[in-house]
C-alpha cells in the first residue's frame, strides 16, 4: 500500500526540484567570468543525462555514446560550414534527428547482443564514425577541425557572446531544462517503468509479454537524440568542432561522471558533472601539472566507499539518520 | 525516494562552485600578465614540459631581458587536444585573470579554437608550437615563433634535389594533418626543382604504431632515389627505423629522408643504430654548433640532468619568451594589442637555431632550415650538419596553397 502511493506520488514535482535551476541562474549572475566553464558543465550534464537513460534506466551498457554526441556536433558544424545554415535552434533539431537516426539504425543491430559483445560493438560504432570523420577531412576538417563557425542570434534576439559566453550559458541552460523535462516525464511514465523492469529482470519482462527489444531500441534512440543535442550545443557554444568529440575519452569521461554522481537517478548526471568538472577545474588551475593525481585519488575513494556515487552517500546518511530516529 | 537528500547535494555543489571560483588575482601596476596554455598532462605532457623548460631557460640565461618590467606567468593546462579545453582556459585567462598576452599552444586544434577569442578580446597570441600552416590567417592577433609543416617539408624537397641529388621519390606519411601538409610541402619543393614523386603512401593514423612492412615494401618496389617519411616522433619513428633496416632498403640504394620531427632530440637516442644515415631537414637540433645553442644546451643539461636535452619545442619556448620580452620592453610595460603585434612584425633575434625573424606580412616565422645526417659518435647518435637553406618562409602562405590563400 505504502509502495503503491509512493509510486503514484513520485512523478509529482517537489519543491526542491527548483533548486538546481535557481542555483544555475544564480551562478550566471555570481560568476560572469566563468560562464565558458559553466556552459561546458551544462553540456556535460545533458550528455550524462542522455547516457543515464540507457545505462541507468534501461541497463544498456555502452562505451560508444560519444558517437551520438559527435554526430550532433558535426551535423551542426557541417550545416554551418557548407550550407551556411546558422540558425541555432533548427540546428539542434537537425542534430537530434541525425543522431537519433544513427541511434535507431545502430540500435536495431547492436541491441541484439548484450554484455561484453554490446560493449565492444558500441565502441566500434564510435570508432567507425571517428575514422569516417578523419577520412572525410574535406567535409569535417579532420583533426584540425572546423574553425571560426558562427551562428546567428538565438530566436533572432540573443547573439552568441564570443568572450563571456553569457548567451551560450543561458541557451544551454534552457535546452538542458527542456531535455530534462522530457527525460523526467519519460522515466516516470509506464514506458520508464518497463525500462527499469528490463534492467532488473529481463526474463520476467519477456514472460509478462513486454515488447523488450522495441522498448530498448526506443530508449536507445531517444538517448542518442539527446546526446546529439548536447553535441550540437557543444559546437554552437564553442564555434568549433574537431575529432575529439568522437573520442573514447569523451565516452569514458561521461560514464565516469555518471557513475560518480550515481546512475539510474534523475539528478545523478547533475551531481556527477558538477562534482567531477569542478574538482578537475579547480585542481588543474592550482596544480597544472599534477591535478590528475588529486582527481584520481578522489575517484578511487568514491569507487571504494560509495558504490552508488555521491548521491548514494547522501542516501545512506539519510537512512542512518532515519534508523537512529526510530 | 531519496531525492530530498541529493537535492541538498546539488545545493552544496552550487555553493562549492561559488567558493572555488573566488580565487582571483589583483592587478599590480607595471606588471605584464602572460597567460600560458600548454598540455601539462596527458599525451602532450612531454611536449608541454619541453616548451615550459625552454621558457624558463630563457628567463635564467637572460635575466635582464624584461628590463625593469615584472612579468607574471599564469599557467593553464590545455589537457586534450579537443580545442574546447584550451578555449575555456583562454576565456578565463582573459576574462578573469585579465592577462595582457597569450602564449603556448602545442596542438593546432587548441590554437585554432582559441583564435576567435584572441580576435574578440584583442589579446596578442604568440604561438610556440601549433604547426598547421593557416593558423596565422585566423586572427590578426596571432604571431608564430615555431614553424609550419611547410618550412621543413618544402626545404627538404629543394635539398633532396640540390644536395642529396635525388631524381625520384616515394612519400610515406601518417594520415593526419601534419602528415598531409608535409606530403604537399615536400612534393611542391621537390617537383619545383625538377624531381618527381612517383608514389604517395598513407601509413595509418597517429594513434597506434602500424606494422610498416607492407608500406615500406611498396616503396622499395618502386625503386626511388629517396623515401620521404613523415611520422610522429617517438614510437612511430622507431618503428620506421626498424622496418627500414629489416627490409634492407639502404643496401638497395634508397635513402631515407624526412622532416626533423622524426628525429626529435628527446627521442633520438632511443632510435638505435638503424637510424644512422637518416637525413632530415629541420629548424633546430641540439647538435647545432652556434655559440647561443652551445650555451643553451650546456645550461639545460646542468639544470635538468646530463641525459636531458632541449629539442625544437624547447627552443620554440625559448624564442617565444624572447619575442614577448621584446614586446614588453618596446612598449615599456604597457601592452597595447595592435602596438604589440606591430612590434613583433619584422622582429629579428639571434636564437639557438640561428638568426630568426617574424615576417611583417604574415606574422609567421622566417628561419634557417638545417639538413642533417645521423652519425654515430662516442657511442651516441649525433646530427651532423650537411647543408643549410637560409631565411625560409612558410611556403604554404607564399604559394597561396589551399586554406593559406588570403
PDB file of C-alpha atoms in Angstrom, chain B residues 83-267:
ATOM      1  CA  UNK B  83      40.134  22.738 -28.698  1.00  0.00           C
ATOM      2  CA  UNK B  84      37.343  23.202 -26.132  1.00  0.00           C
ATOM      3  CA  UNK B  85      39.576  22.777 -23.066  1.00  0.00           C
ATOM      4  CA  UNK B  86      42.118  25.280 -24.380  1.00  0.00           C
ATOM      5  CA  UNK B  87      39.331  27.690 -25.261  1.00  0.00           C
ATOM      6  CA  UNK B  88      37.904  27.605 -21.728  1.00  0.00           C
ATOM      7  CA  UNK B  89      41.414  28.176 -20.357  1.00  0.00           C
ATOM      8  CA  UNK B  90      41.932  31.164 -22.671  1.00  0.00           C
ATOM      9  CA  UNK B  91      38.485  32.573 -21.880  1.00  0.00           C
ATOM     10  CA  UNK B  92      39.225  32.601 -18.146  1.00  0.00           C
ATOM     11  CA  UNK B  93      42.741  33.933 -18.628  1.00  0.00           C
ATOM     12  CA  UNK B  94      41.252  36.868 -20.492  1.00  0.00           C
ATOM     13  CA  UNK B  95      38.024  37.468 -18.557  1.00  0.00           C
ATOM     14  CA  UNK B  96      39.096  36.624 -15.018  1.00  0.00           C
ATOM     15  CA  UNK B  97      42.880  36.938 -14.862  1.00  0.00           C
ATOM     16  CA  UNK B  98      42.993  39.878 -17.293  1.00  0.00           C
ATOM     17  CA  UNK B  99      46.182  38.722 -18.985  1.00  0.00           C
ATOM     18  CA  UNK B 100      47.880  41.053 -21.476  1.00  0.00           C
ATOM     19  CA  UNK B 101      49.340  38.388 -23.726  1.00  0.00           C
ATOM     20  CA  UNK B 102      48.642  34.754 -24.549  1.00  0.00           C
ATOM     21  CA  UNK B 103      51.195  32.120 -25.411  1.00  0.00           C
ATOM     22  CA  UNK B 104      51.844  28.369 -25.538  1.00  0.00           C
ATOM     23  CA  UNK B 105      49.602  26.161 -27.767  1.00  0.00           C
ATOM     24  CA  UNK B 106      51.194  22.821 -28.641  1.00  0.00           C
ATOM     25  CA  UNK B 107      48.340  21.290 -30.638  1.00  0.00           C
ATOM     26  CA  UNK B 108      46.902  23.001 -33.685  1.00  0.00           C
ATOM     27  CA  UNK B 109      43.237  22.463 -32.645  1.00  0.00           C
ATOM     28  CA  UNK B 110      43.934  24.359 -29.396  1.00  0.00           C
ATOM     29  CA  UNK B 111      45.267  27.362 -31.305  1.00  0.00           C
ATOM     30  CA  UNK B 112      42.546  27.150 -33.965  1.00  0.00           C
ATOM     31  CA  UNK B 113      39.708  27.069 -31.410  1.00  0.00           C
ATOM     32  CA  UNK B 114      41.209  29.944 -29.403  1.00  0.00           C
ATOM     33  CA  UNK B 115      41.838  32.223 -32.390  1.00  0.00           C
ATOM     34  CA  UNK B 116      38.354  33.801 -32.324  1.00  0.00           C
ATOM     35  CA  UNK B 117      38.840  34.686 -28.646  1.00  0.00           C
ATOM     36  CA  UNK B 118      42.167  36.367 -29.371  1.00  0.00           C
ATOM     37  CA  UNK B 119      40.465  38.477 -32.036  1.00  0.00           C
ATOM     38  CA  UNK B 120      37.397  39.329 -29.957  1.00  0.00           C
ATOM     39  CA  UNK B 121      39.326  40.147 -26.764  1.00  0.00           C
ATOM     40  CA  UNK B 122      42.220  41.740 -28.687  1.00  0.00           C
ATOM     41  CA  UNK B 123      44.921  39.763 -26.940  1.00  0.00           C
ATOM     42  CA  UNK B 124      48.153  39.125 -28.862  1.00  0.00           C
ATOM     43  CA  UNK B 125      48.808  35.397 -29.090  1.00  0.00           C
ATOM     44  CA  UNK B 126      52.364  34.095 -29.544  1.00  0.00           C
ATOM     45  CA  UNK B 127      52.190  30.511 -30.773  1.00  0.00           C
ATOM     46  CA  UNK B 128      55.019  28.329 -29.519  1.00  0.00           C
ATOM     47  CA  UNK B 129      54.295  25.167 -31.489  1.00  0.00           C
ATOM     48  CA  UNK B 130      50.979  24.511 -33.335  1.00  0.00           C
ATOM     49  CA  UNK B 131      52.218  23.845 -36.872  1.00  0.00           C
ATOM     50  CA  UNK B 132      49.151  23.867 -39.154  1.00  0.00           C
ATOM     51  CA  UNK B 133      50.165  26.423 -41.770  1.00  0.00           C
ATOM     52  CA  UNK B 134      46.947  28.503 -41.999  1.00  0.00           C
ATOM     53  CA  UNK B 135      46.593  29.174 -38.240  1.00  0.00           C
ATOM     54  CA  UNK B 136      48.202  32.608 -38.601  1.00  0.00           C
ATOM     55  CA  UNK B 137      45.486  33.626 -41.060  1.00  0.00           C
ATOM     56  CA  UNK B 138      42.721  33.072 -38.482  1.00  0.00           C
ATOM     57  CA  UNK B 139      43.358  36.216 -36.432  1.00  0.00           C
ATOM     58  CA  UNK B 140      45.356  39.425 -36.830  1.00  0.00           C
ATOM     59  CA  UNK B 141      46.360  38.931 -33.185  1.00  0.00           C
ATOM     60  CA  UNK B 142      48.308  35.729 -33.900  1.00  0.00           C
ATOM     61  CA  UNK B 143      52.053  35.579 -34.392  1.00  0.00           C
ATOM     62  CA  UNK B 144      54.032  32.343 -34.578  1.00  0.00           C
ATOM     63  CA  UNK B 145      57.596  31.697 -33.401  1.00  0.00           C
ATOM     64  CA  UNK B 146      57.574  27.956 -34.099  1.00  0.00           C
ATOM     65  CA  UNK B 147      57.169  26.581 -37.622  1.00  0.00           C
ATOM     66  CA  UNK B 148      54.647  25.297 -40.104  1.00  0.00           C
ATOM     67  CA  UNK B 149      54.934  21.851 -41.651  1.00  0.00           C
ATOM     68  CA  UNK B 150      55.779  23.657 -44.898  1.00  0.00           C
ATOM     69  CA  UNK B 151      59.059  25.086 -43.593  1.00  0.00           C
ATOM     70  CA  UNK B 152      60.835  21.754 -43.329  1.00  0.00           C
ATOM     71  CA  UNK B 153      58.821  19.891 -45.985  1.00  0.00           C
ATOM     72  CA  UNK B 154      59.362  22.389 -48.782  1.00  0.00           C
ATOM     73  CA  UNK B 155      63.027  22.955 -47.863  1.00  0.00           C
ATOM     74  CA  UNK B 156      63.575  19.192 -47.826  1.00  0.00           C
ATOM     75  CA  UNK B 157      62.095  18.910 -51.313  1.00  0.00           C
ATOM     76  CA  UNK B 158      64.537  21.527 -52.536  1.00  0.00           C
ATOM     77  CA  UNK B 159      67.505  19.979 -50.725  1.00  0.00           C
ATOM     78  CA  UNK B 160      66.623  16.456 -51.900  1.00  0.00           C
ATOM     79  CA  UNK B 161      67.295  17.577 -55.462  1.00  0.00           C
ATOM     80  CA  UNK B 162      70.137  20.024 -54.860  1.00  0.00           C
ATOM     81  CA  UNK B 163      72.109  18.386 -52.063  1.00  0.00           C
ATOM     82  CA  UNK B 164      71.062  14.709 -51.935  1.00  0.00           C
ATOM     83  CA  UNK B 165      70.940  14.635 -55.785  1.00  0.00           C
ATOM     84  CA  UNK B 166      67.714  12.624 -55.977  1.00  0.00           C
ATOM     85  CA  UNK B 167      65.514  12.476 -59.074  1.00  0.00           C
ATOM     86  CA  UNK B 168      62.639  10.292 -57.896  1.00  0.00           C
ATOM     87  CA  UNK B 169      60.937   9.993 -54.531  1.00  0.00           C
ATOM     88  CA  UNK B 170      58.247   7.989 -52.771  1.00  0.00           C
ATOM     89  CA  UNK B 171      56.395   9.654 -49.895  1.00  0.00           C
ATOM     90  CA  UNK B 172      55.064   7.711 -46.897  1.00  0.00           C
ATOM     91  CA  UNK B 173      53.072   9.691 -44.332  1.00  0.00           C
ATOM     92  CA  UNK B 174      50.927   9.238 -41.250  1.00  0.00           C
ATOM     93  CA  UNK B 175      47.391  10.103 -42.288  1.00  0.00           C
ATOM     94  CA  UNK B 176      46.612  13.258 -40.276  1.00  0.00           C
ATOM     95  CA  UNK B 177      47.058  16.985 -40.976  1.00  0.00           C
ATOM     96  CA  UNK B 178      50.808  17.362 -40.279  1.00  0.00           C
ATOM     97  CA  UNK B 179      51.460  14.282 -42.430  1.00  0.00           C
ATOM     98  CA  UNK B 180      49.352  15.549 -45.329  1.00  0.00           C
ATOM     99  CA  UNK B 181      50.875  19.034 -45.061  1.00  0.00           C
ATOM    100  CA  UNK B 182      54.328  17.509 -45.080  1.00  0.00           C
ATOM    101  CA  UNK B 183      53.489  15.496 -48.196  1.00  0.00           C
ATOM    102  CA  UNK B 184      52.139  18.555 -50.037  1.00  0.00           C
ATOM    103  CA  UNK B 185      55.088  20.713 -48.990  1.00  0.00           C
ATOM    104  CA  UNK B 186      57.721  18.163 -49.955  1.00  0.00           C
ATOM    105  CA  UNK B 187      56.053  17.461 -53.281  1.00  0.00           C
ATOM    106  CA  UNK B 188      55.890  21.151 -54.179  1.00  0.00           C
ATOM    107  CA  UNK B 189      59.532  21.730 -53.219  1.00  0.00           C
ATOM    108  CA  UNK B 190      60.786  18.568 -54.895  1.00  0.00           C
ATOM    109  CA  UNK B 191      58.904  18.919 -58.166  1.00  0.00           C
ATOM    110  CA  UNK B 192      59.591  22.666 -58.457  1.00  0.00           C
ATOM    111  CA  UNK B 193      63.278  21.756 -58.548  1.00  0.00           C
ATOM    112  CA  UNK B 194      62.908  19.024 -61.151  1.00  0.00           C
ATOM    113  CA  UNK B 195      62.320  15.901 -59.046  1.00  0.00           C
ATOM    114  CA  UNK B 196      59.349  13.561 -59.384  1.00  0.00           C
ATOM    115  CA  UNK B 197      57.198  11.973 -56.668  1.00  0.00           C
ATOM    116  CA  UNK B 198      56.292   8.534 -58.028  1.00  0.00           C
ATOM    117  CA  UNK B 199      54.099   7.214 -55.187  1.00  0.00           C
ATOM    118  CA  UNK B 200      52.264   8.509 -52.121  1.00  0.00           C
ATOM    119  CA  UNK B 201      51.547   6.025 -49.340  1.00  0.00           C
ATOM    120  CA  UNK B 202      49.295   6.819 -46.347  1.00  0.00           C
ATOM    121  CA  UNK B 203      50.564   4.773 -43.405  1.00  0.00           C
ATOM    122  CA  UNK B 204      47.796   4.640 -40.776  1.00  0.00           C
ATOM    123  CA  UNK B 205      46.817   7.181 -38.140  1.00  0.00           C
ATOM    124  CA  UNK B 206      48.754   8.844 -35.330  1.00  0.00           C
ATOM    125  CA  UNK B 207      47.056   6.786 -32.606  1.00  0.00           C
ATOM    126  CA  UNK B 208      48.770   3.431 -32.975  1.00  0.00           C
ATOM    127  CA  UNK B 209      52.083   2.405 -34.492  1.00  0.00           C
ATOM    128  CA  UNK B 210      51.241   0.221 -37.517  1.00  0.00           C
ATOM    129  CA  UNK B 211      53.342  -2.583 -38.977  1.00  0.00           C
ATOM    130  CA  UNK B 212      55.283  -0.554 -41.524  1.00  0.00           C
ATOM    131  CA  UNK B 213      56.448  -3.564 -43.576  1.00  0.00           C
ATOM    132  CA  UNK B 214      53.772  -3.515 -46.339  1.00  0.00           C
ATOM    133  CA  UNK B 215      54.140   0.256 -46.850  1.00  0.00           C
ATOM    134  CA  UNK B 216      57.907   0.076 -46.970  1.00  0.00           C
ATOM    135  CA  UNK B 217      57.877  -2.942 -49.304  1.00  0.00           C
ATOM    136  CA  UNK B 218      55.641  -0.989 -51.698  1.00  0.00           C
ATOM    137  CA  UNK B 219      58.086   1.920 -51.544  1.00  0.00           C
ATOM    138  CA  UNK B 220      61.046  -0.400 -52.103  1.00  0.00           C
ATOM    139  CA  UNK B 221      59.422  -1.994 -55.156  1.00  0.00           C
ATOM    140  CA  UNK B 222      59.174   1.429 -56.817  1.00  0.00           C
ATOM    141  CA  UNK B 223      62.964   1.847 -56.556  1.00  0.00           C
ATOM    142  CA  UNK B 224      63.049   5.596 -55.826  1.00  0.00           C
ATOM    143  CA  UNK B 225      66.256   7.517 -55.044  1.00  0.00           C
ATOM    144  CA  UNK B 226      64.808   8.743 -51.756  1.00  0.00           C
ATOM    145  CA  UNK B 227      61.963   7.666 -49.496  1.00  0.00           C
ATOM    146  CA  UNK B 228      60.465  10.701 -47.714  1.00  0.00           C
ATOM    147  CA  UNK B 229      58.704   9.726 -44.493  1.00  0.00           C
ATOM    148  CA  UNK B 230      56.599  11.746 -42.118  1.00  0.00           C
ATOM    149  CA  UNK B 231      55.511  10.053 -38.884  1.00  0.00           C
ATOM    150  CA  UNK B 232      55.034  11.441 -35.352  1.00  0.00           C
ATOM    151  CA  UNK B 233      58.223  11.453 -33.277  1.00  0.00           C
ATOM    152  CA  UNK B 234      58.767   8.642 -30.807  1.00  0.00           C
ATOM    153  CA  UNK B 235      57.452   5.109 -31.237  1.00  0.00           C
ATOM    154  CA  UNK B 236      56.371   5.675 -34.845  1.00  0.00           C
ATOM    155  CA  UNK B 237      59.837   6.911 -35.785  1.00  0.00           C
ATOM    156  CA  UNK B 238      61.481   3.983 -34.013  1.00  0.00           C
ATOM    157  CA  UNK B 239      59.228   1.585 -35.955  1.00  0.00           C
ATOM    158  CA  UNK B 240      60.194   3.317 -39.215  1.00  0.00           C
ATOM    159  CA  UNK B 241      63.899   2.833 -38.494  1.00  0.00           C
ATOM    160  CA  UNK B 242      63.481  -0.838 -37.617  1.00  0.00           C
ATOM    161  CA  UNK B 243      61.483  -1.599 -40.774  1.00  0.00           C
ATOM    162  CA  UNK B 244      63.907   0.375 -42.956  1.00  0.00           C
ATOM    163  CA  UNK B 245      66.762  -1.720 -41.568  1.00  0.00           C
ATOM    164  CA  UNK B 246      64.894  -5.032 -41.738  1.00  0.00           C
ATOM    165  CA  UNK B 247      63.918  -4.648 -45.409  1.00  0.00           C
ATOM    166  CA  UNK B 248      67.496  -3.799 -46.441  1.00  0.00           C
ATOM    167  CA  UNK B 249      66.408  -0.606 -48.163  1.00  0.00           C
ATOM    168  CA  UNK B 250      69.735   1.109 -47.581  1.00  0.00           C
ATOM    169  CA  UNK B 251      71.530  -1.722 -49.387  1.00  0.00           C
ATOM    170  CA  UNK B 252      69.002  -1.288 -52.233  1.00  0.00           C
ATOM    171  CA  UNK B 253      70.236   2.294 -52.605  1.00  0.00           C
ATOM    172  CA  UNK B 254      67.133   4.035 -51.244  1.00  0.00           C
ATOM    173  CA  UNK B 255      67.942   6.918 -48.910  1.00  0.00           C
ATOM    174  CA  UNK B 256      65.522   7.600 -46.047  1.00  0.00           C
ATOM    175  CA  UNK B 257      64.733  11.299 -45.615  1.00  0.00           C
ATOM    176  CA  UNK B 258      62.153  13.302 -43.707  1.00  0.00           C
ATOM    177  CA  UNK B 259      61.366  16.444 -41.722  1.00  0.00           C
ATOM    178  CA  UNK B 260      63.172  16.756 -38.386  1.00  0.00           C
ATOM    179  CA  UNK B 261      60.008  15.926 -36.445  1.00  0.00           C
ATOM    180  CA  UNK B 262      61.010  12.277 -36.784  1.00  0.00           C
ATOM    181  CA  UNK B 263      64.413  12.887 -35.181  1.00  0.00           C
ATOM    182  CA  UNK B 264      63.195  14.997 -32.248  1.00  0.00           C
ATOM    183  CA  UNK B 265      66.216  15.260 -29.922  1.00  0.00           C
ATOM    184  CA  UNK B 266      64.484  13.849 -26.852  1.00  0.00           C
ATOM    185  CA  UNK B 267      63.622  10.684 -28.814  1.00  0.00           C
TER     186      UNK B 267
END
